[in-house]
PDB file of C-alpha atoms and ligand atoms in Angstrom:
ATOM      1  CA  UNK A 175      54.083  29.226 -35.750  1.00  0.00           C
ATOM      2  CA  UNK A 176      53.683  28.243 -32.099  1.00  0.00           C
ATOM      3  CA  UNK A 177      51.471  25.133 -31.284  1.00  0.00           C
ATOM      4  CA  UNK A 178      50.533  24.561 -27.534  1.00  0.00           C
ATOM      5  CA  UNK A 179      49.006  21.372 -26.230  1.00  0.00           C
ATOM      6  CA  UNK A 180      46.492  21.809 -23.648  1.00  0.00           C
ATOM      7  CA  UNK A 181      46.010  17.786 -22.394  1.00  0.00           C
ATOM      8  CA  UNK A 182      43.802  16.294 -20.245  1.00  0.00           C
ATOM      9  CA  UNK A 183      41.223  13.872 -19.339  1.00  0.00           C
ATOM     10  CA  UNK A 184      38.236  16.279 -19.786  1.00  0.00           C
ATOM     11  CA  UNK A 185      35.220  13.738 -17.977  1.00  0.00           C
ATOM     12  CA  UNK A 186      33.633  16.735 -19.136  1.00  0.00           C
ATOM     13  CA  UNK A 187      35.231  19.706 -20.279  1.00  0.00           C
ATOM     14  CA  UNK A 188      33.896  22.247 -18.049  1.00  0.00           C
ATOM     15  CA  UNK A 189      33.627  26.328 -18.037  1.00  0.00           C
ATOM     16  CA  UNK A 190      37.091  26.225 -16.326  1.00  0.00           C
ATOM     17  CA  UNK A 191      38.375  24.143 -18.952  1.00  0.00           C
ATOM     18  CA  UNK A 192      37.067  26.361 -21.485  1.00  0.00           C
ATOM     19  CA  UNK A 193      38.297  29.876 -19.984  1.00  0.00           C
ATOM     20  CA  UNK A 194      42.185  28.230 -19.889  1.00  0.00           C
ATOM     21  CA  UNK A 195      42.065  27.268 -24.068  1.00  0.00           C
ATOM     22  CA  UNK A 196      41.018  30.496 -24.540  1.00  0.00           C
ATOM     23  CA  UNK A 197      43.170  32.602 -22.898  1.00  0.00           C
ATOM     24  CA  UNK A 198      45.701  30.371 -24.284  1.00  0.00           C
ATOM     25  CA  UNK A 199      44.115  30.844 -27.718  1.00  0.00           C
ATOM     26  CA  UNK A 200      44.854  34.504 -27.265  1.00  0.00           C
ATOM     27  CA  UNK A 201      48.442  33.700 -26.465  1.00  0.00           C
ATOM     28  CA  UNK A 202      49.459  30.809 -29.586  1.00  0.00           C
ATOM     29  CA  UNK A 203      48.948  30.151 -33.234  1.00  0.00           C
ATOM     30  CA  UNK A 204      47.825  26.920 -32.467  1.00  0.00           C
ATOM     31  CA  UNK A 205      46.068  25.423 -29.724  1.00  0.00           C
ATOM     32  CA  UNK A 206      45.436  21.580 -29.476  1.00  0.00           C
ATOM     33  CA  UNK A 207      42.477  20.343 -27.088  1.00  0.00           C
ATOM     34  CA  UNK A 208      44.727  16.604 -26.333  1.00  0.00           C
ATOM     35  CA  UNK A 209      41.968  14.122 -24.565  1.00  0.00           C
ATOM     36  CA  UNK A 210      43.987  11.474 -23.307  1.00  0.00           C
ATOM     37  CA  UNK A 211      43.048   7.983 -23.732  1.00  0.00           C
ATOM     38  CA  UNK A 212      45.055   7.018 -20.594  1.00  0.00           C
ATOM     39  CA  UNK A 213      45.130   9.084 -17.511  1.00  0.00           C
ATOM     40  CA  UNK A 214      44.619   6.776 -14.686  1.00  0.00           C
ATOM     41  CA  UNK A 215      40.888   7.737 -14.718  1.00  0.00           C
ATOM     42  CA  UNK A 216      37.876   5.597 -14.781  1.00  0.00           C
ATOM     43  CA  UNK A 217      35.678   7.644 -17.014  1.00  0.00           C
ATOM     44  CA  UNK A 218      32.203   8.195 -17.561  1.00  0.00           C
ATOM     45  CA  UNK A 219      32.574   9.726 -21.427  1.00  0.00           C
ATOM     46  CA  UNK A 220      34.486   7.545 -23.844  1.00  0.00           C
ATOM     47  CA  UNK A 221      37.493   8.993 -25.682  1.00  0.00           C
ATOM     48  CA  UNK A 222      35.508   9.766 -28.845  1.00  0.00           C
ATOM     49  CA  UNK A 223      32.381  11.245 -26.802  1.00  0.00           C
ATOM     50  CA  UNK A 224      34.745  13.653 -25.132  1.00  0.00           C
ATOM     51  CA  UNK A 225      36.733  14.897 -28.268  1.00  0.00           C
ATOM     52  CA  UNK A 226      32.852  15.851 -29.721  1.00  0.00           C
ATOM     53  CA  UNK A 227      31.836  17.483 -26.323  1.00  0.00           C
ATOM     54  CA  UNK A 228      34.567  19.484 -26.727  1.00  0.00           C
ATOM     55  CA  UNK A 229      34.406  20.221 -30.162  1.00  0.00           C
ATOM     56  CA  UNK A 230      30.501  21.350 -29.471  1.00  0.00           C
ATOM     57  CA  UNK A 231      31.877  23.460 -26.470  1.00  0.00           C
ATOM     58  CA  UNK A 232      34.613  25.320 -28.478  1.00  0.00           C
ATOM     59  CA  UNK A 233      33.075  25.576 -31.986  1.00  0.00           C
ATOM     60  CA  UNK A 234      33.830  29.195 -33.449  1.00  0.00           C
ATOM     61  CA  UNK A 235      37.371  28.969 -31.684  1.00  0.00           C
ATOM     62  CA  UNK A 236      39.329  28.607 -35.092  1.00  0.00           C
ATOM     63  CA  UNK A 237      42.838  27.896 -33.981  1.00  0.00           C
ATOM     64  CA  UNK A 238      41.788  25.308 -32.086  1.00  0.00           C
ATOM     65  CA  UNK A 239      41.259  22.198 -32.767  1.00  0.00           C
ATOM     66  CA  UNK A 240      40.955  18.452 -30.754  1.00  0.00           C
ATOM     67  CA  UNK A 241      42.158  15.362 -30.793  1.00  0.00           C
ATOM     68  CA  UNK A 242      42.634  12.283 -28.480  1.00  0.00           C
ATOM     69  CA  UNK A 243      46.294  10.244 -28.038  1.00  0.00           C
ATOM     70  CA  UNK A 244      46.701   6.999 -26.506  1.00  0.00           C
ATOM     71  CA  UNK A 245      50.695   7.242 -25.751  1.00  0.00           C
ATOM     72  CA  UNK A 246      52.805   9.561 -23.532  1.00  0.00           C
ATOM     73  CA  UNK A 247      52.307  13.294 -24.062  1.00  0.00           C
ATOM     74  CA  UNK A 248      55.578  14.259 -24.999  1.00  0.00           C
ATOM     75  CA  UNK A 249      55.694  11.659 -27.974  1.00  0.00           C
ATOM     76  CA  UNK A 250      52.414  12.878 -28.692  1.00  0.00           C
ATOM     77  CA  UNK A 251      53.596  16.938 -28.512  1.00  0.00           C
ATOM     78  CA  UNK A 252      56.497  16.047 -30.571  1.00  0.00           C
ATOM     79  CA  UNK A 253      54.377  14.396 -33.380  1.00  0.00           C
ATOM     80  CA  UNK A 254      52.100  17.117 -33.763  1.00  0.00           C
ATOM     81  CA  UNK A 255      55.249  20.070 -33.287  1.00  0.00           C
ATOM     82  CA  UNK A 256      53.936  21.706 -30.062  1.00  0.00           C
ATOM     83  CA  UNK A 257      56.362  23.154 -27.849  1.00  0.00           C
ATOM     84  CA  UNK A 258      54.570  24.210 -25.224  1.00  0.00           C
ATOM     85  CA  UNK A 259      52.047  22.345 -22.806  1.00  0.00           C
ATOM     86  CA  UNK A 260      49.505  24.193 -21.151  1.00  0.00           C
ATOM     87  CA  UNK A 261      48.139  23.324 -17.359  1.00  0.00           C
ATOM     88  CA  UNK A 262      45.482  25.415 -15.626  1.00  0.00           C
ATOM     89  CA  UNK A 263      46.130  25.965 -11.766  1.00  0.00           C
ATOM     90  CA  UNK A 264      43.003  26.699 -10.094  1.00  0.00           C
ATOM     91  CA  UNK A 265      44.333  26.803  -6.590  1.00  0.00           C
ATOM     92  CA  UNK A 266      47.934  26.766  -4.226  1.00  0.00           C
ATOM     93  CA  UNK A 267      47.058  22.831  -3.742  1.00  0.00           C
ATOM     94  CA  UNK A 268      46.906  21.833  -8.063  1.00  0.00           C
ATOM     95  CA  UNK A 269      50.516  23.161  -7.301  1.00  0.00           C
ATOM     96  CA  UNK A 270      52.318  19.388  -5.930  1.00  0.00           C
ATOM     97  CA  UNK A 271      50.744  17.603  -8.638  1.00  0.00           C
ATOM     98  CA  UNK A 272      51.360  19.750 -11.651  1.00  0.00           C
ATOM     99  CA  UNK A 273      55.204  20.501 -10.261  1.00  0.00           C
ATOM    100  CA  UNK A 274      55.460  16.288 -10.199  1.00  0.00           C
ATOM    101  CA  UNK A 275      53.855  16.261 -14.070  1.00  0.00           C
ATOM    102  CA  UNK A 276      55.632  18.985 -15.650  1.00  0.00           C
ATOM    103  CA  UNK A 277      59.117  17.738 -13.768  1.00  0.00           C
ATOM    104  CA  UNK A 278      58.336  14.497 -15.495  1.00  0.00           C
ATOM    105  CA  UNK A 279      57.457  15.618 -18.645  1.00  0.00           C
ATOM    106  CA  UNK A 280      61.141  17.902 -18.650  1.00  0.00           C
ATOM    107  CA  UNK A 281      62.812  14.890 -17.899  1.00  0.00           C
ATOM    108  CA  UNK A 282      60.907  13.175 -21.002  1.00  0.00           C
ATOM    109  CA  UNK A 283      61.336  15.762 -23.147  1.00  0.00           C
ATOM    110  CA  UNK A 284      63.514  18.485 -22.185  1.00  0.00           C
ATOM    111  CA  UNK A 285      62.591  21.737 -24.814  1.00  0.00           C
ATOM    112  CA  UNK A 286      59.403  21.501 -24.175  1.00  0.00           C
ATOM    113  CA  UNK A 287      57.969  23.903 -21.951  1.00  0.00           C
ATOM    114  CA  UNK A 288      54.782  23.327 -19.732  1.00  0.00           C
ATOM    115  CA  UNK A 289      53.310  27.211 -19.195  1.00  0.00           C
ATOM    116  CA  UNK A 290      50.783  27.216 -16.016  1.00  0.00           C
ATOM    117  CA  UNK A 291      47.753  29.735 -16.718  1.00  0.00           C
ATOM    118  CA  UNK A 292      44.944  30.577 -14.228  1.00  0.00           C
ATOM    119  CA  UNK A 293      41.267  30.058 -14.616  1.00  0.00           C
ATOM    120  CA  UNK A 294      38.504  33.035 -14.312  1.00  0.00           C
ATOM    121  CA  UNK A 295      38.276  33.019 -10.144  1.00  0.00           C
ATOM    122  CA  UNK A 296      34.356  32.255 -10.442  1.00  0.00           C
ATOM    123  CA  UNK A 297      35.746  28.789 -11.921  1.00  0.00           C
ATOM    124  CA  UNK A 298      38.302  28.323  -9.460  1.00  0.00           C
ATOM    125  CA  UNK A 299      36.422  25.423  -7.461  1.00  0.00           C
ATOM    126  CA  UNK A 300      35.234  23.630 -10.437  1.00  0.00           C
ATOM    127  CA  UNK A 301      36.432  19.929 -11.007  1.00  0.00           C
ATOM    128  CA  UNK A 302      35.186  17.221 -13.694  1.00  0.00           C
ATOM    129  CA  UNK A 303      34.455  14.854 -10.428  1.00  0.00           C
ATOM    130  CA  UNK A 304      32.467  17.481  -8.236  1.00  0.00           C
ATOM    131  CA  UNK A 305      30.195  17.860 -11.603  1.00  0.00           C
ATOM    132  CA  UNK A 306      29.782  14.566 -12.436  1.00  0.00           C
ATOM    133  CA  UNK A 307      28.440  13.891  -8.795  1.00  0.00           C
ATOM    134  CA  UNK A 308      26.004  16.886  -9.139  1.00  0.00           C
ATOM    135  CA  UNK A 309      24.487  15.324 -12.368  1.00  0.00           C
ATOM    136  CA  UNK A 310      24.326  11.841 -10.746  1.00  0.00           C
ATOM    137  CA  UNK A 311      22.401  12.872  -8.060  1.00  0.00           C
ATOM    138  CA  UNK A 312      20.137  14.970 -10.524  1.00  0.00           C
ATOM    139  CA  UNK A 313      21.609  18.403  -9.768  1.00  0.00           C
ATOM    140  CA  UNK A 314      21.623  21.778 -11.525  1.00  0.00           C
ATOM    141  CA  UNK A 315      24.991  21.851 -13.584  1.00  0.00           C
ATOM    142  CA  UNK A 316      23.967  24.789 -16.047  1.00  0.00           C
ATOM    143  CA  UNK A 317      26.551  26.939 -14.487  1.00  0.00           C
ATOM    144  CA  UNK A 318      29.263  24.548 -14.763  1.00  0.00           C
ATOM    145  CA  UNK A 319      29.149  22.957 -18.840  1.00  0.00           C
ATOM    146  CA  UNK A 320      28.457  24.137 -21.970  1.00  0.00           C
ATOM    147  CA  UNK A 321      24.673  22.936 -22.783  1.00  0.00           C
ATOM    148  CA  UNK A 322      25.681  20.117 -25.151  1.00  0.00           C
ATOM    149  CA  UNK A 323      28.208  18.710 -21.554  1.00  0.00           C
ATOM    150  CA  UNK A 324      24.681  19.265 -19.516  1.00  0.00           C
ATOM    151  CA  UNK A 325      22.431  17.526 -22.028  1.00  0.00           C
ATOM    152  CA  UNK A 326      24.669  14.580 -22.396  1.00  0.00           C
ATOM    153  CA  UNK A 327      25.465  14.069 -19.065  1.00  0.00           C
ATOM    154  CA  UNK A 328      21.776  14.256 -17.980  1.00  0.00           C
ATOM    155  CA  UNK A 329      21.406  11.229 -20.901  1.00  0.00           C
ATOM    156  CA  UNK A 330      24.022   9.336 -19.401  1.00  0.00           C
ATOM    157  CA  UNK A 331      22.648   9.094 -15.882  1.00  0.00           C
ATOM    158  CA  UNK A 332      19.097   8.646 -17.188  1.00  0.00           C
ATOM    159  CA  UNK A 333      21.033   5.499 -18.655  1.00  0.00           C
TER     160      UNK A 333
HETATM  161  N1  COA B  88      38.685  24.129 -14.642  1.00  0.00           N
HETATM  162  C1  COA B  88      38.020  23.127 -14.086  1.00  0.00           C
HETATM  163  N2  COA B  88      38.581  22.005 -13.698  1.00  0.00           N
HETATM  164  C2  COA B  88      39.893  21.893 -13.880  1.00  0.00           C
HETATM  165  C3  COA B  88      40.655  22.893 -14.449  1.00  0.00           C
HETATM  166  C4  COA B  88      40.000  24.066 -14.840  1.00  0.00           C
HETATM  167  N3  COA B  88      40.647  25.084 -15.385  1.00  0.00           N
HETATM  168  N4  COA B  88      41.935  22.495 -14.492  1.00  0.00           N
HETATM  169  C5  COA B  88      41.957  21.266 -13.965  1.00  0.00           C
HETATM  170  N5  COA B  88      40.727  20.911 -13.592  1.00  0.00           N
HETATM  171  C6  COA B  88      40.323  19.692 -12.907  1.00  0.00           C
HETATM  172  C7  COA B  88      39.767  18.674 -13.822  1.00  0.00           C
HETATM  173  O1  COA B  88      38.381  18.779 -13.900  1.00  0.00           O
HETATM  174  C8  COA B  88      40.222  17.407 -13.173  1.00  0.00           C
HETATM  175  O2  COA B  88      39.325  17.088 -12.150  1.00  0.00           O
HETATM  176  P1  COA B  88      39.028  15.599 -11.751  1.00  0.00           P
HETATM  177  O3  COA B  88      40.290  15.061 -11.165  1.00  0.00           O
HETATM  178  O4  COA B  88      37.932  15.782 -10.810  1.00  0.00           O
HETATM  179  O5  COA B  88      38.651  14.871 -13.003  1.00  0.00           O
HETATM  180  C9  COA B  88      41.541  17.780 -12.554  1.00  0.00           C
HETATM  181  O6  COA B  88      41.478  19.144 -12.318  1.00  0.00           O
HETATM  182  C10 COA B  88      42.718  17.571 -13.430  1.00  0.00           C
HETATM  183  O7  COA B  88      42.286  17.047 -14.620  1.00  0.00           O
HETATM  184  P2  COA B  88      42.718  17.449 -16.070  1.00  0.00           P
HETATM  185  O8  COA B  88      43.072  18.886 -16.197  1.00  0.00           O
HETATM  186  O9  COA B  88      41.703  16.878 -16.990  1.00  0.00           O
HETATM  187  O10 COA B  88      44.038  16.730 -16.210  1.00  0.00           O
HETATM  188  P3  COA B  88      44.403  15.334 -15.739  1.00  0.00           P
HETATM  189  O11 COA B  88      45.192  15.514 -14.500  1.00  0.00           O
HETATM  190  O12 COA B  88      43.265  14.417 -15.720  1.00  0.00           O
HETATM  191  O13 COA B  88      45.325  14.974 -16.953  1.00  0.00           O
HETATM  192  C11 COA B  88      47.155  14.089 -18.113  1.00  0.00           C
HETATM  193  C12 COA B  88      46.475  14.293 -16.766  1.00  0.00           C
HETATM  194  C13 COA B  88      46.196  13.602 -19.156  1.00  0.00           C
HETATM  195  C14 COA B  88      47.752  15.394 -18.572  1.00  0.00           C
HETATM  196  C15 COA B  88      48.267  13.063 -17.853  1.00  0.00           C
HETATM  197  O14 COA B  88      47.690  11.925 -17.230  1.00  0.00           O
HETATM  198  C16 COA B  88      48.919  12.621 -19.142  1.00  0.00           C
HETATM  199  O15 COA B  88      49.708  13.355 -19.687  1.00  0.00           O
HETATM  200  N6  COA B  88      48.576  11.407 -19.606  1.00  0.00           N
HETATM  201  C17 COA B  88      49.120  10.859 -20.838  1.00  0.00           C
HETATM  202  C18 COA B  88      50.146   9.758 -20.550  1.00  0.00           C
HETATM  203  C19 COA B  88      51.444  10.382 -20.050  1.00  0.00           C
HETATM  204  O16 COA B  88      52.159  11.054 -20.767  1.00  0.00           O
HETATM  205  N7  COA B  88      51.727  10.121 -18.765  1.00  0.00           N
HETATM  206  C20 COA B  88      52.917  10.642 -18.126  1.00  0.00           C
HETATM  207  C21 COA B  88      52.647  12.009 -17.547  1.00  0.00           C
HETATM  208  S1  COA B  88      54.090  12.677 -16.793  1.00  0.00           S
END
């Protein structure tokens, strides 16, 4: 059985997100939604809020499942016996980052494989920050989150 890991910070998932687990969910046994605790990111979802907009977002996927780690991603692959990692590249210019993340991660942990898939082009310009500035300033996000991601972020900045 072949797990992947597809990590991230998700502040939210978005349709993008969603399109990569499931093409990779047509491509592994297992696919594991990793929200990381620690990413660099100020956040506007906590850990646990994320990991249950995601679950809401991909219920009815059944090899998939989500969970939230607080160390480094290769300890955390190991533990839960995934051998690959899965990135989404949405354009040329994700490229310098995700070379510098999965060069790091080869070095961690060499064995396990980081496989690059592409999002649906109509998701291509998506990013968590771009949607979280829409909803601040009270735009339409419908086209970019699953309802449950739309309702909860229009909560948060009614906060
Ligand atoms: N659709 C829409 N948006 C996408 C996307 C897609 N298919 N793929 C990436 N993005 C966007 C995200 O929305 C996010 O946008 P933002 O910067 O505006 O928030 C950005 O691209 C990348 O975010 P994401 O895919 O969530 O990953 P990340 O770069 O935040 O995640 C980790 C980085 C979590 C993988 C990395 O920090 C990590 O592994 N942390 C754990 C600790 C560790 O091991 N550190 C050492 C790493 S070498």
């Amino acid at each position: 059985m072949t797990v992947a890991i597809y990590p991230g910070t998700f502040d939210p998932i978005t349709y993008g997100h969603m399109d990569i687990v499931k093409r990779a969910a047509g491509l592994f046994d297992q696919v594991i939604v990793a929200v990381a605790a620690y990413s660099g990111k100020q956040t506007l979802f906590s850990v646990p809020e994320r990991v249950t907009l995601i679950q809401q977002a991909l219920a009815g996927l059944s090899q998939v499942t989500v969970l939230a780690f607080d160390n480094l991603l290769v300890d955390f692959a190991k533990v839960q016996q995934a051998s690959i990692i899965i990135r989404g590249l949405r354009a040329v210019s994700d490229l310098d980052y995700e070379f510098q993340l999965a060069r790091m991660n080869q070095q961690l942990a060499d064995g396990l494989e980081t496989l690059f898939l592409m999002p649906a082009e109509q998701y291509a310009y998506l990013s968590s920050t771009l949607i979280r500035e829409v909803a601040r300033l009270h735009g339409d996000i419908d086209a970019f989150v699953h309802p449950a991601v739309a309702s909860a972020m229009r909560t948060k900045f009614k906060e």
